[in-house]
Coordinates of C-alpha atoms and ligand atoms in Angstrom, one line a residue:
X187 CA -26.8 4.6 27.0
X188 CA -28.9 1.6 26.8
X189 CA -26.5 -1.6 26.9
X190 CA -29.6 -3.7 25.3
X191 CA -31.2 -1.2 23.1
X192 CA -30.0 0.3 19.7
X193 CA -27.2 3.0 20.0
X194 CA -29.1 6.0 19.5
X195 CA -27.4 8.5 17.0
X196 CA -27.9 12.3 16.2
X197 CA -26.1 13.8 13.2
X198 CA -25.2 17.0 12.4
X199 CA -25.6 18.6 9.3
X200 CA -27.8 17.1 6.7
X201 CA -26.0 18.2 3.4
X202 CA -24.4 15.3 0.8
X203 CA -22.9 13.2 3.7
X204 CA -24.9 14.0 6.7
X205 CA -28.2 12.9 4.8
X206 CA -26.2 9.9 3.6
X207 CA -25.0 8.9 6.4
X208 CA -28.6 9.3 8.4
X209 CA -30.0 6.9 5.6
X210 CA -27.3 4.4 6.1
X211 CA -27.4 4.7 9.5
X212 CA -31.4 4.0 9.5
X213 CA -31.2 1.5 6.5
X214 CA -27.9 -0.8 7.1
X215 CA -27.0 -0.6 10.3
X216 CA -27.8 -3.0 13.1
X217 CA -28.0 -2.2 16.7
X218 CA -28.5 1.5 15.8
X219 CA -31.2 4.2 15.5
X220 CA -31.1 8.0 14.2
X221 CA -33.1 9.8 17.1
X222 CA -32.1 13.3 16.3
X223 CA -30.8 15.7 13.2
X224 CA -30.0 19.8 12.7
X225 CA -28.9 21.8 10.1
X226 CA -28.6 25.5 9.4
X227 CA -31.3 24.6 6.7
X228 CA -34.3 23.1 8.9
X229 CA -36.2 22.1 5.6
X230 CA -33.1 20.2 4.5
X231 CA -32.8 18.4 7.9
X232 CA -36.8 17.6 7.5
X233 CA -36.2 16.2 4.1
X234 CA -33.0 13.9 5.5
X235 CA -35.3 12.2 7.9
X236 CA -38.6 12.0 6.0
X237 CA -38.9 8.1 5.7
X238 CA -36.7 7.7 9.4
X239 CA -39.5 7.8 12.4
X240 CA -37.3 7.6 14.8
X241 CA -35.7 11.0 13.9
X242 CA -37.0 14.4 14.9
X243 CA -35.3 17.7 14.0
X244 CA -34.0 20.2 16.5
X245 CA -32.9 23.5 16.3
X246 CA -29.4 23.3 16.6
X247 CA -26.1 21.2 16.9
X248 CA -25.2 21.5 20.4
X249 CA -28.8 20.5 21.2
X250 CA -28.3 17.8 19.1
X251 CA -25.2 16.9 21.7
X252 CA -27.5 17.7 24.8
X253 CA -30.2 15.4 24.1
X254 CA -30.9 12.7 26.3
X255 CA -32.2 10.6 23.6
X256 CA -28.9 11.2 21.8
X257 CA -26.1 8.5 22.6
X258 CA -23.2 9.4 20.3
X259 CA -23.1 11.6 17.2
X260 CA -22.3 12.1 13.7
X261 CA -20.6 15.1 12.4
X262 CA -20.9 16.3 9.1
X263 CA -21.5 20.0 9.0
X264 CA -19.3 22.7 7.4
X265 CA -15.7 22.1 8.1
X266 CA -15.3 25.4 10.0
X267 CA -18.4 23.9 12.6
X268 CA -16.5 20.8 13.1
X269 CA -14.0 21.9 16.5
X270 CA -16.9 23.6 18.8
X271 CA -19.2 20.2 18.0
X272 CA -16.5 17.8 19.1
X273 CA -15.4 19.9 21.6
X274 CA -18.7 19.9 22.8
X275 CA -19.0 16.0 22.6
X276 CA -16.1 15.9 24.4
X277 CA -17.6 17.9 27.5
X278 CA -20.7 15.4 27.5
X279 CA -18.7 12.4 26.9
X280 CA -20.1 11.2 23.9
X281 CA -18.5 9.3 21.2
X282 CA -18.4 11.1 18.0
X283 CA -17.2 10.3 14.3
X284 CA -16.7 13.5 13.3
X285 CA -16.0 14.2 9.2
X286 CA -12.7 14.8 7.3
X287 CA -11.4 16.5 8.0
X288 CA -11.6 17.3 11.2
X289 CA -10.7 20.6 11.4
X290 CA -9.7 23.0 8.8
X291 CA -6.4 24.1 10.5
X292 CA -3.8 22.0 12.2
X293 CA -4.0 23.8 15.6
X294 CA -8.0 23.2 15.4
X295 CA -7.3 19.6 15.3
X296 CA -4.2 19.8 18.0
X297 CA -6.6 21.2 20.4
X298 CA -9.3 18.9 20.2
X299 CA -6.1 16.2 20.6
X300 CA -5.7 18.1 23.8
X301 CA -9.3 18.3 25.5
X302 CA -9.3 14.7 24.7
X303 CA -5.9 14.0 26.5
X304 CA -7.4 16.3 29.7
X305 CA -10.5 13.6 29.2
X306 CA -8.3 10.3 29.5
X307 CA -10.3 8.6 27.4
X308 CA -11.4 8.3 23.5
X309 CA -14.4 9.8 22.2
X310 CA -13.0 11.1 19.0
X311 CA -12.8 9.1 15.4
X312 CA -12.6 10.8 11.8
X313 CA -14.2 9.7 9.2
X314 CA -11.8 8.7 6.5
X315 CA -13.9 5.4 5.4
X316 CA -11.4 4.5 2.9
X317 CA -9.9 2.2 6.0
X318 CA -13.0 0.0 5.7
X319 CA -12.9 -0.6 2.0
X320 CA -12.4 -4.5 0.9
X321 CA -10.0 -2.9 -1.8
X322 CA -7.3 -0.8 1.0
X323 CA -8.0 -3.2 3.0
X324 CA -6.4 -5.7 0.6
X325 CA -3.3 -3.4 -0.1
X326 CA -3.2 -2.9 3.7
X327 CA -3.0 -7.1 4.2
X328 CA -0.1 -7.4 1.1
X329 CA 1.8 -4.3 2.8
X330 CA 1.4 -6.3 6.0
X331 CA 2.7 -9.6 5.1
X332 CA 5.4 -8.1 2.1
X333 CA 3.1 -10.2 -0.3
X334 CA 4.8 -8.1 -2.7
X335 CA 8.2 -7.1 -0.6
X336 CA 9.2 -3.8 1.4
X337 CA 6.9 -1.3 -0.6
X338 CA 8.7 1.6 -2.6
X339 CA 6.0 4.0 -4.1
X340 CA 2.6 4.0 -4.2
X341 CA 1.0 5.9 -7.3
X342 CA -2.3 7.1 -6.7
X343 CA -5.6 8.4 -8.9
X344 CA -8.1 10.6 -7.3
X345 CA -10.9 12.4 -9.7
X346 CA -14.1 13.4 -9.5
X347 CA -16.6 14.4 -12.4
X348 CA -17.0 18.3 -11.3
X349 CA -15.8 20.5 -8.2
X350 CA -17.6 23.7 -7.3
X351 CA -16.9 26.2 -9.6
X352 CA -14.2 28.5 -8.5
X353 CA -13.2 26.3 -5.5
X354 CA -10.2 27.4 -4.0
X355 CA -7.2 25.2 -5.3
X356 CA -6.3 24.3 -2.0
X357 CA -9.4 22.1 -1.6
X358 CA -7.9 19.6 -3.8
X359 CA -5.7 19.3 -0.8
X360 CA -7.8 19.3 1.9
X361 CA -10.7 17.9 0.8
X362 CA -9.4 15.6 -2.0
X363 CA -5.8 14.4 -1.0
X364 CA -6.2 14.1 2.3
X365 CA -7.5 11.1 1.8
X366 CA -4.8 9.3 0.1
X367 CA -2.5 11.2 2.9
X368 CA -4.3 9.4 5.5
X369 CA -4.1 5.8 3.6
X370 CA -0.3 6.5 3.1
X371 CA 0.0 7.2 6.7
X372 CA -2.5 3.8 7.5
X373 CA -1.0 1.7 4.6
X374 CA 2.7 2.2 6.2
X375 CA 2.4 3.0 9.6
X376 CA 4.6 5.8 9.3
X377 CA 4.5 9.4 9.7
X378 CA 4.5 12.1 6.1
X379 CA 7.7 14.4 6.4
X380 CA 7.6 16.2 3.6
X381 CA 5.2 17.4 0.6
X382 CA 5.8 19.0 -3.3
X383 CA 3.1 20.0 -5.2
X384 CA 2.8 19.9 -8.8
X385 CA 0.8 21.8 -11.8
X386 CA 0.5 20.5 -14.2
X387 CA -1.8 22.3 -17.4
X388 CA -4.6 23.4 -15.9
X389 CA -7.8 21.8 -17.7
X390 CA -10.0 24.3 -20.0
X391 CA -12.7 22.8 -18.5
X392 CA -12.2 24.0 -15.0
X393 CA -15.2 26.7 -13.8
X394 CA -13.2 30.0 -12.3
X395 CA -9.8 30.0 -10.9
X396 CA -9.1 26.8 -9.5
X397 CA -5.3 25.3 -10.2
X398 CA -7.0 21.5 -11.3
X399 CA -5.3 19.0 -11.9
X400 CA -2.5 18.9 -9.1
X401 CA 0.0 16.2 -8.5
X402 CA 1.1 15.9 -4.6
X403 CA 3.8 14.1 -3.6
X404 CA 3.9 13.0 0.4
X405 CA 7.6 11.4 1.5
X406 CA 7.1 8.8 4.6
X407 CA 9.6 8.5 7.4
X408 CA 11.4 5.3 5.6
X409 CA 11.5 7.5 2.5
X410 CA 8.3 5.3 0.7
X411 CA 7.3 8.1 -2.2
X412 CA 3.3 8.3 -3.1
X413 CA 2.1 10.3 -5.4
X414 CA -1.2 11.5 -5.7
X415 CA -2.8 13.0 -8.9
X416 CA -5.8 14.7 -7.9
X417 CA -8.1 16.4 -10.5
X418 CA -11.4 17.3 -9.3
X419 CA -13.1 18.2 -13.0
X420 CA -12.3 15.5 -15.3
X421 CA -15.5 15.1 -16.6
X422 CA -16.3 11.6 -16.9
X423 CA -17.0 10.2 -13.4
X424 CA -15.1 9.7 -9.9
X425 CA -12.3 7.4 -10.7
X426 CA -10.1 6.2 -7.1
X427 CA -6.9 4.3 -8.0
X428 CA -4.2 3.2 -5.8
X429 CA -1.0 1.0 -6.9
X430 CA 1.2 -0.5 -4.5
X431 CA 5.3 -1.0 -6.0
X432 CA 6.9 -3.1 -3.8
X433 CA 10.9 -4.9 -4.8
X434 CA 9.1 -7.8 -6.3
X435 CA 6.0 -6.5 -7.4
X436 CA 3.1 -4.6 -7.7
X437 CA -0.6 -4.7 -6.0
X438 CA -3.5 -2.2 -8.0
X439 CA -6.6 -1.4 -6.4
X440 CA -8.8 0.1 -9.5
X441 CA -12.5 0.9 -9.4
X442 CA -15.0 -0.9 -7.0
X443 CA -16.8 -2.7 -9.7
X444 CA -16.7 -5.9 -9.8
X445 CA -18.3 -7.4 -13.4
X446 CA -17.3 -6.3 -16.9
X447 CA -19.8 -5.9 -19.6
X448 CA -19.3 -7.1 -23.2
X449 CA -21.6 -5.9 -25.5
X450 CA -21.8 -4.3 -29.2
X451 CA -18.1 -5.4 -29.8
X452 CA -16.5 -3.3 -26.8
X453 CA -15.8 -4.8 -23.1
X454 CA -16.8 -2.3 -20.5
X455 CA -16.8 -1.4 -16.6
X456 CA -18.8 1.0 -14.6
X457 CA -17.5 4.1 -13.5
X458 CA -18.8 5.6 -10.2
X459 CA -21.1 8.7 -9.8
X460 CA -19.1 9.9 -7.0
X461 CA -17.5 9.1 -3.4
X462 CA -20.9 8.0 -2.2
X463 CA -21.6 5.6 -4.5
X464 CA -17.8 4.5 -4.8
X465 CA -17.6 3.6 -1.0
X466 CA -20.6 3.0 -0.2
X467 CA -19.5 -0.5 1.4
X468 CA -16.9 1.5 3.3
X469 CA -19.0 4.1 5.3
X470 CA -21.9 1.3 5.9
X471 CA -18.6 -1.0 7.2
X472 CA -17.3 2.4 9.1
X473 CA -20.6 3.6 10.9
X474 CA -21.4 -0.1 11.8
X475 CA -17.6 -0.9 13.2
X476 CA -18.1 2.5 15.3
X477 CA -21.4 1.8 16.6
X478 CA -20.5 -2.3 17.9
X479 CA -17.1 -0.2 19.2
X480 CA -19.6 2.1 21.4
X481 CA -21.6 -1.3 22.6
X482 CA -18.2 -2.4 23.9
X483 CA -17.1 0.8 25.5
X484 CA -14.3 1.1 22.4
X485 CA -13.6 4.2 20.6
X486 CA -13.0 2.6 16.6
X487 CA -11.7 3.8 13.6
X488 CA -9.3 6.5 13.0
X489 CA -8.2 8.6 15.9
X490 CA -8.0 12.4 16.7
X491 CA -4.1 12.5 16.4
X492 CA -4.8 11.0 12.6
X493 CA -7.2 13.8 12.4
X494 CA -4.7 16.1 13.4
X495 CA -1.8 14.2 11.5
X496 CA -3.7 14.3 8.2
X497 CA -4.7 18.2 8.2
X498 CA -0.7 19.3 9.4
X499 CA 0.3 17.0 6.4
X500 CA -2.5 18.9 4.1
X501 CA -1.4 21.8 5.9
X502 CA 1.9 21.8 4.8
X503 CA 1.2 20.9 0.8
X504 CA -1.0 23.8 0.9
X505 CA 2.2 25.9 1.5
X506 CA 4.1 23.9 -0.9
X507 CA 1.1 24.5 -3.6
X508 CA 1.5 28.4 -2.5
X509 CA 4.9 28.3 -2.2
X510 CA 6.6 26.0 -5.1
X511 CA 8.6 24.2 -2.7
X512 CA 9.1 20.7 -0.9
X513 CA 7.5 21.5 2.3
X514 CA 8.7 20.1 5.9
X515 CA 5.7 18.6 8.2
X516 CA 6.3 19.4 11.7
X517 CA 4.2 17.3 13.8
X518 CA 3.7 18.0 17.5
X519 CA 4.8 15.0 19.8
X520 CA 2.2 12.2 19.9
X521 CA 0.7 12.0 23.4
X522 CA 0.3 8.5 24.8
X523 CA -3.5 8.0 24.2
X524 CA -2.6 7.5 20.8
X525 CA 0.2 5.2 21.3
Ligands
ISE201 C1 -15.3 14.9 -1.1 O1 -15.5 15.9 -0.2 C2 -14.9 13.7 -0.3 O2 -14.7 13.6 0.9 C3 -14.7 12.5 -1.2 O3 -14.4 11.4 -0.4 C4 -13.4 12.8 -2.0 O4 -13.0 11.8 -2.7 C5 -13.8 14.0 -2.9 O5 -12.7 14.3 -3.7 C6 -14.2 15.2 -2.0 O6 -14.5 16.3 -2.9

């Protein structure tokens, strides 16, 4: 890489976030180009980088990785296509912020934790953005300094307008609540033990099979309780709530809007479209706080072991969903890169 020029970025797959994140990337971020895209679907990949001239599409994701005019990458393909990518940035040492999550399966993620303990080094972050929103990071500075003394519980909100239609139920889990499972871990810096898994009515509403809403509850190390209502079809926008209880009060992250409309005798407040527009602060903050990391020879923002840590946590309320009961989460040890 080019210590004076921009970082140059490819991403990988151009679907709702890749093709978000190649427009932030070309729009808002400093010190960075896109050079390179793929995608399965080449006219989608086209259409991501229409108004980006640096860009050009090639055929596939590990040529993506192989490019010489490629510096450090972006993963946002299918889940499934996330562990032969970073494996493959791994083996050409280039940084990558892969996607949550970043793998479907808990052994996926252990073995890219492994490759990049054989490497030494960090190459590896995940993309849960919520770490770079002004609103966590509030909560984050009031858990730090006890603003509102040793936390408790922390209730959380998590809906969007509509999911797929007959998504599986246990994408509420790993697609949904793996967020908030990753700020609980952030938020405390502590480990989830255990998981229960609610359900509730199921909406009318709801396309197909899916179990929606759920309500996950995630015990910490210390024995902090969060609770996490997740309903992916509630019809009227994507709503992201977070309250904080501590033993002498209470801190409430609710909405990213920040003005209030009064008009025609009623006060209002936007509601977001969905995660995009919700956080879109967060992955502009995110991609740029990776990119000046890469200038410095620093691997930001979550690591692979959070990766990993996230999706054996999901892992195991999947199998509390399935099975009805509080499930343990057995984490392997925590090698020292991560210390
Ligand atoms: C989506 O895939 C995301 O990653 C969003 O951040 C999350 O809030 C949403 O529930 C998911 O469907």
């Amino acid at each position: 890489m080019s210590k004076t020029g921009p970082v140059r970025v490819g991403v990988i797959g151009t679907g709702v976030m890749g093709a978000d994140h190649v427009r932030t990337v070309a729009s808002s971020v400093s010190r960075a180009e896109v050079t390179a895209v793929s995608d399965l679907d080449a006219e989608r990949a086209a259409a991501a980088i229409a108004d980006v001239p640096t860009a050009r599409v090639l055929p596939e994701p590990l040529a993506v990785v192989e490019d010489p005019e490629v510096d450090a990458v972006v993963v946002a393909s299918a889940d499934t296509a996330h562990e032969e990518t970073v494996m493959a940035c791994l083996e050409a040492g280039k940084p990558v912020l892969c996607e949550k999550p970043l793998t479907p399966t808990a052994e996926g993620s252990l073995r890219i934790v492994a490759a990049e303990v054989e490497l030494g080094r960090r190459l590896v972050s995940v993309g849960f953005m919520r770490r770079w929103d002004p609103g966590y990071e509030e909560l984050r500075a009031a858990v730090r300094s006890e603003a509102v003394g040793r936390p408790l519980m922390l209730h959380n909100v998590h809906r969007n307008k509509t999911s797929t239609p007959n998504a599986p139920s246990a994408n509420l889990i790993r697609g949904s609540a793996v967020h908030e499972i990753d700020v609980v871990r952030w938020l405390f810096d502590e480990e989830i033990v255990r998981g229960t898994v609610h359900r509730p009515r199921r909406s009318g509403l709801v396309v197909g099979e899916t179990q929606d809403p759920l309500i996950v509850v995630l015990e910490t190390e210390s024995g902090i309780v969060a609770d996490v209502e997740v309903f992916v079809n509630c019809q009227y926008g994507y709503d992201v709530r977070c309250e904080l209880v501590g033993e002498t009060g209470t801190v409430l992250l609710d909405g990213a809007f920040h003005t209030r409309m009064r008009s025609a005798q009623r006060v209002s407040t936007l509601v977001a479209i969905d995660w995009r527009d919700r956080f879109a602060e967060a992955y502009r903050r995110e991609l740029q706080d990776w990119i000046d990391g890469i200038r410095v020879d620093e691997q930001r923002g979550p690591t692979a072991w959070d990766g990993y840590a996230a999706t054996a946590v999901s892992a195991a309320c999947v199998e509390a969903l399935e099975s009805g009961r509080t499930t343990n989460v057995e984490l392997a040890a925590r090698p020292d890169l991560y210390a």
